[in-house]
Every structure is written in structure tokens, then in C-alpha cells.
Amino acid sequence: MEGRISSVQSMGAVDGPGLRYVVFMQGCPLRCKYCHNPETWSTQGGTTQTADELCRTVTRYKPYFGESGGITVSGGEPLMQADFVAELFEKLHREHIHTVLDTSGAGSLKDAEKVLRHTDLVLCDLKFTTEESYRENCGGSLRHTLEFLKLTEKMGIPVWIRHVVAPGLTDTAEGLLAVKTLCKAFSNIEKIEWLPFKNLCVPKYKSLGLQFQMGDAPALSAARLEALLSETE
Ligand code: SF4
């Protein structure tokens, strides 16, 4: 079947282990205030490819993946095109290529299960730790993420949590501690990746005629992140 793809990165080094072919799917049901990829929001746009075509392309990069690399499917929200991602991952598994799903868990559990059957590792974006702040700042529900995480635990799939630390939204020691506490409830969470907010996406918003909800908020420095984390130990 065909999938709608926003862009690809042939050799990514920050979205999962090793060197990876990263696919950014088109379409997202959330509207996170700090979103870096507003061009992925629309379910239109991007280009279409079949799972077979993309599988053939990714397989050509296999010699570069080494022991730990492979494919990462991100977005947008890849679970919005669950049937396509499930088919792609299944085909890549036949080629012995490691599969990573980068998702917020938004969407139906039935769809998620189809993809997880062929997923080796999940990068789960845990955006906020209360329902209220999740709704206010992302326009979605924390409940979806928590139910998705329960499903990954039930299916025995390892998870790396990702959490954006954004000025005025999530840059408090209490907030980071709440993320750590929530993660302790899941036996399959292997680590937490703290992602400092960056504002390099401002020109993208301008070119799309969209307003960036973070305004002129400064990027979060590595030193500030380190200081916050040290307060949580
Ligand atoms: S889930 Fe990702 S792509 Fe969607 S709005 Fe949030 S940050 Fe942007």
C-alpha cells in the first residue's frame, strides 16, 4: 500500500541506536506548541511511496547500518498511517533490518498493535505529565500515551522516552521529576532522552504562514538542562 511521506533523512544519528534511515510521515493529530515539524501536520502534502518501494530503498543502506542501526519511522504521527508502517516494518524484518517507531502514542490501540508486532524499539514522546497541561499545550490526551505505553509493556517491546524541555512549559525540576516518576511505573522503559527546546524552526512557520506558539522563546541551553537534571537526583 501507499504511504504519504513528508521527508526522509538517509543517515540519521539521533533517532534511535546507530546510523538510521529516518522517515518522517505526513499527518499529525496533535499541535504541540513547541513543534519543530509543522510541515508534517497536514495529511496532504509530502510525496507518496509504496511500502515495497521504500523497503527497497532502505535495504540499499543496509551495509551502513552496522550492528545497531536500521530504520526509524517518525513524523508527524506515524500511527496515523498504521497499516502502511506495519507493512513496511514487516517487509524490513524479512530483510533483518532493525525497526524503530517514534510516536506520541496518539491513535487507536488496535492500530498501534499492528505496528508494534513488527517493531524492535519504541521512542515514545511523553510531552506532559498531567492531562490538563497535555490538552492545553498539545491539543491531545495524556491518556493515549499512557495506554500506548501499557500496550508496549504487555507486548514486551523496549521503550526510550523522549521529553522536550521547553522554556516556560516544562523547564522545572518538579516537571522533570514527574517524568522520571511516571516512567518508573513501566518495566520496559530503558531510558529517558531529554531534548532541549530549539527555535530553529521559526523560518518554517513563517514560510507556512503559521504562528509559532513559543514566540521568541530562547533555545534551552545544555547547561540549564544539566542544572535542572541535577536538581532531580
Ligand atoms: S506530535 Fe510531533 S509532529 Fe505532532 S505536533 Fe507534536 S511535536 Fe509536532
PDB file of C-alpha atoms in Angstrom, residues 35-117:
ATOM      1  CA  CYS A  35       6.580  21.556  17.397  1.00  0.00           C
ATOM      2  CA  HIS A  36       9.636  21.563  15.176  1.00  0.00           C
ATOM      3  CA  ASN A  37       7.971  19.965  12.166  1.00  0.00           C
ATOM      4  CA  PRO A  38       4.795  21.944  11.322  1.00  0.00           C
ATOM      5  CA  GLU A  39       5.165  20.904   7.675  1.00  0.00           C
ATOM      6  CA  THR A  40       4.119  17.381   8.741  1.00  0.00           C
ATOM      7  CA  TRP A  41       0.784  18.398  10.296  1.00  0.00           C
ATOM      8  CA  SER A  42      -1.380  18.206   7.180  1.00  0.00           C
ATOM      9  CA  THR A  43      -2.483  14.783   5.987  1.00  0.00           C
ATOM     10  CA  GLN A  44      -1.956  16.110   2.455  1.00  0.00           C
ATOM     11  CA  GLY A  45       1.338  17.297   1.026  1.00  0.00           C
ATOM     12  CA  GLY A  46       4.579  15.347   1.001  1.00  0.00           C
ATOM     13  CA  THR A  47       5.004  12.553  -1.540  1.00  0.00           C
ATOM     14  CA  THR A  48       3.594   9.048  -1.809  1.00  0.00           C
ATOM     15  CA  GLN A  49       5.523   5.791  -1.963  1.00  0.00           C
ATOM     16  CA  THR A  50       4.530   2.177  -1.611  1.00  0.00           C
ATOM     17  CA  ALA A  51       5.880   0.077   1.255  1.00  0.00           C
ATOM     18  CA  ASP A  52       7.655  -2.079  -1.355  1.00  0.00           C
ATOM     19  CA  GLU A  53       9.417   0.919  -2.911  1.00  0.00           C
ATOM     20  CA  LEU A  54      10.528   2.309   0.437  1.00  0.00           C
ATOM     21  CA  CYS A  55      11.642  -1.137   1.622  1.00  0.00           C
ATOM     22  CA  ARG A  56      13.828  -1.489  -1.474  1.00  0.00           C
ATOM     23  CA  THR A  57      15.393   1.949  -0.867  1.00  0.00           C
ATOM     24  CA  VAL A  58      16.090   1.280   2.822  1.00  0.00           C
ATOM     25  CA  THR A  59      17.550  -2.145   2.074  1.00  0.00           C
ATOM     26  CA  ARG A  60      20.189  -0.481  -0.117  1.00  0.00           C
ATOM     27  CA  TYR A  61      21.507   1.262   3.015  1.00  0.00           C
ATOM     28  CA  LYS A  62      21.821  -1.977   4.989  1.00  0.00           C
ATOM     29  CA  PRO A  63      25.640  -2.114   4.748  1.00  0.00           C
ATOM     30  CA  TYR A  64      25.816   1.227   6.620  1.00  0.00           C
ATOM     31  CA  PHE A  65      23.561   0.200   9.495  1.00  0.00           C
ATOM     32  CA  GLY A  66      26.169  -1.989  11.198  1.00  0.00           C
ATOM     33  CA  GLU A  67      25.207  -3.891  14.346  1.00  0.00           C
ATOM     34  CA  SER A  68      22.751  -1.418  15.845  1.00  0.00           C
ATOM     35  CA  GLY A  69      21.337   0.799  13.048  1.00  0.00           C
ATOM     36  CA  GLY A  70      18.254   0.388  10.876  1.00  0.00           C
ATOM     37  CA  ILE A  71      15.094   2.369  10.130  1.00  0.00           C
ATOM     38  CA  THR A  72      13.226   4.881  12.275  1.00  0.00           C
ATOM     39  CA  VAL A  73       9.730   5.966  11.281  1.00  0.00           C
ATOM     40  CA  SER A  74       8.806   9.295  12.828  1.00  0.00           C
ATOM     41  CA  GLY A  75       6.529  12.189  11.920  1.00  0.00           C
ATOM     42  CA  GLY A  76       4.166  13.817  12.198  1.00  0.00           C
ATOM     43  CA  GLU A  77       2.472  10.874  13.860  1.00  0.00           C
ATOM     44  CA  PRO A  78       3.309   7.553  12.173  1.00  0.00           C
ATOM     45  CA  LEU A  79       0.344   5.787  13.788  1.00  0.00           C
ATOM     46  CA  MET A  80      -1.955   7.889  11.568  1.00  0.00           C
ATOM     47  CA  GLN A  81      -0.709   5.617   8.735  1.00  0.00           C
ATOM     48  CA  ALA A  82      -0.501   2.460  10.813  1.00  0.00           C
ATOM     49  CA  ASP A  83      -1.304  -0.004   8.022  1.00  0.00           C
ATOM     50  CA  PHE A  84       1.476   1.385   5.853  1.00  0.00           C
ATOM     51  CA  VAL A  85       4.058   1.400   8.682  1.00  0.00           C
ATOM     52  CA  ALA A  86       3.066  -2.134   9.737  1.00  0.00           C
ATOM     53  CA  GLU A  87       3.529  -3.393   6.173  1.00  0.00           C
ATOM     54  CA  LEU A  88       6.852  -1.569   5.808  1.00  0.00           C
ATOM     55  CA  PHE A  89       8.224  -2.902   9.119  1.00  0.00           C
ATOM     56  CA  GLU A  90       7.098  -6.430   8.330  1.00  0.00           C
ATOM     57  CA  LYS A  91       8.927  -6.301   4.991  1.00  0.00           C
ATOM     58  CA  LEU A  92      12.043  -4.803   6.575  1.00  0.00           C
ATOM     59  CA  HIS A  93      12.072  -7.523   9.226  1.00  0.00           C
ATOM     60  CA  ARG A  94      12.225 -10.062   6.423  1.00  0.00           C
ATOM     61  CA  GLU A  95      15.443  -8.255   5.391  1.00  0.00           C
ATOM     62  CA  HIS A  96      16.680  -8.424   9.024  1.00  0.00           C
ATOM     63  CA  ILE A  97      16.584  -4.635   9.408  1.00  0.00           C
ATOM     64  CA  HIS A  98      16.051  -3.204  12.911  1.00  0.00           C
ATOM     65  CA  THR A  99      12.830  -1.136  13.199  1.00  0.00           C
ATOM     66  CA  VAL A 100      12.184   1.846  15.473  1.00  0.00           C
ATOM     67  CA  LEU A 101       8.850   3.640  15.850  1.00  0.00           C
ATOM     68  CA  ASP A 102       8.958   7.268  17.054  1.00  0.00           C
ATOM     69  CA  THR A 103       5.462   8.176  18.272  1.00  0.00           C
ATOM     70  CA  SER A 104       3.443  10.030  20.886  1.00  0.00           C
ATOM     71  CA  GLY A 105       1.074   7.068  21.068  1.00  0.00           C
ATOM     72  CA  ALA A 106      -1.840   9.159  19.772  1.00  0.00           C
ATOM     73  CA  GLY A 107      -4.358   7.000  17.944  1.00  0.00           C
ATOM     74  CA  SER A 108      -6.145   3.716  18.419  1.00  0.00           C
ATOM     75  CA  LEU A 109      -4.554   0.834  20.298  1.00  0.00           C
ATOM     76  CA  LYS A 110      -5.697  -1.534  17.563  1.00  0.00           C
ATOM     77  CA  ASP A 111      -3.638   0.433  15.025  1.00  0.00           C
ATOM     78  CA  ALA A 112      -0.699   0.643  17.406  1.00  0.00           C
ATOM     79  CA  GLU A 113      -0.726  -3.123  17.952  1.00  0.00           C
ATOM     80  CA  LYS A 114      -0.487  -3.779  14.200  1.00  0.00           C
ATOM     81  CA  VAL A 115       2.720  -1.720  14.027  1.00  0.00           C
ATOM     82  CA  LEU A 116       4.186  -2.921  17.324  1.00  0.00           C
ATOM     83  CA  ARG A 117       4.048  -6.537  16.128  1.00  0.00           C
TER      84      ARG A 117
END
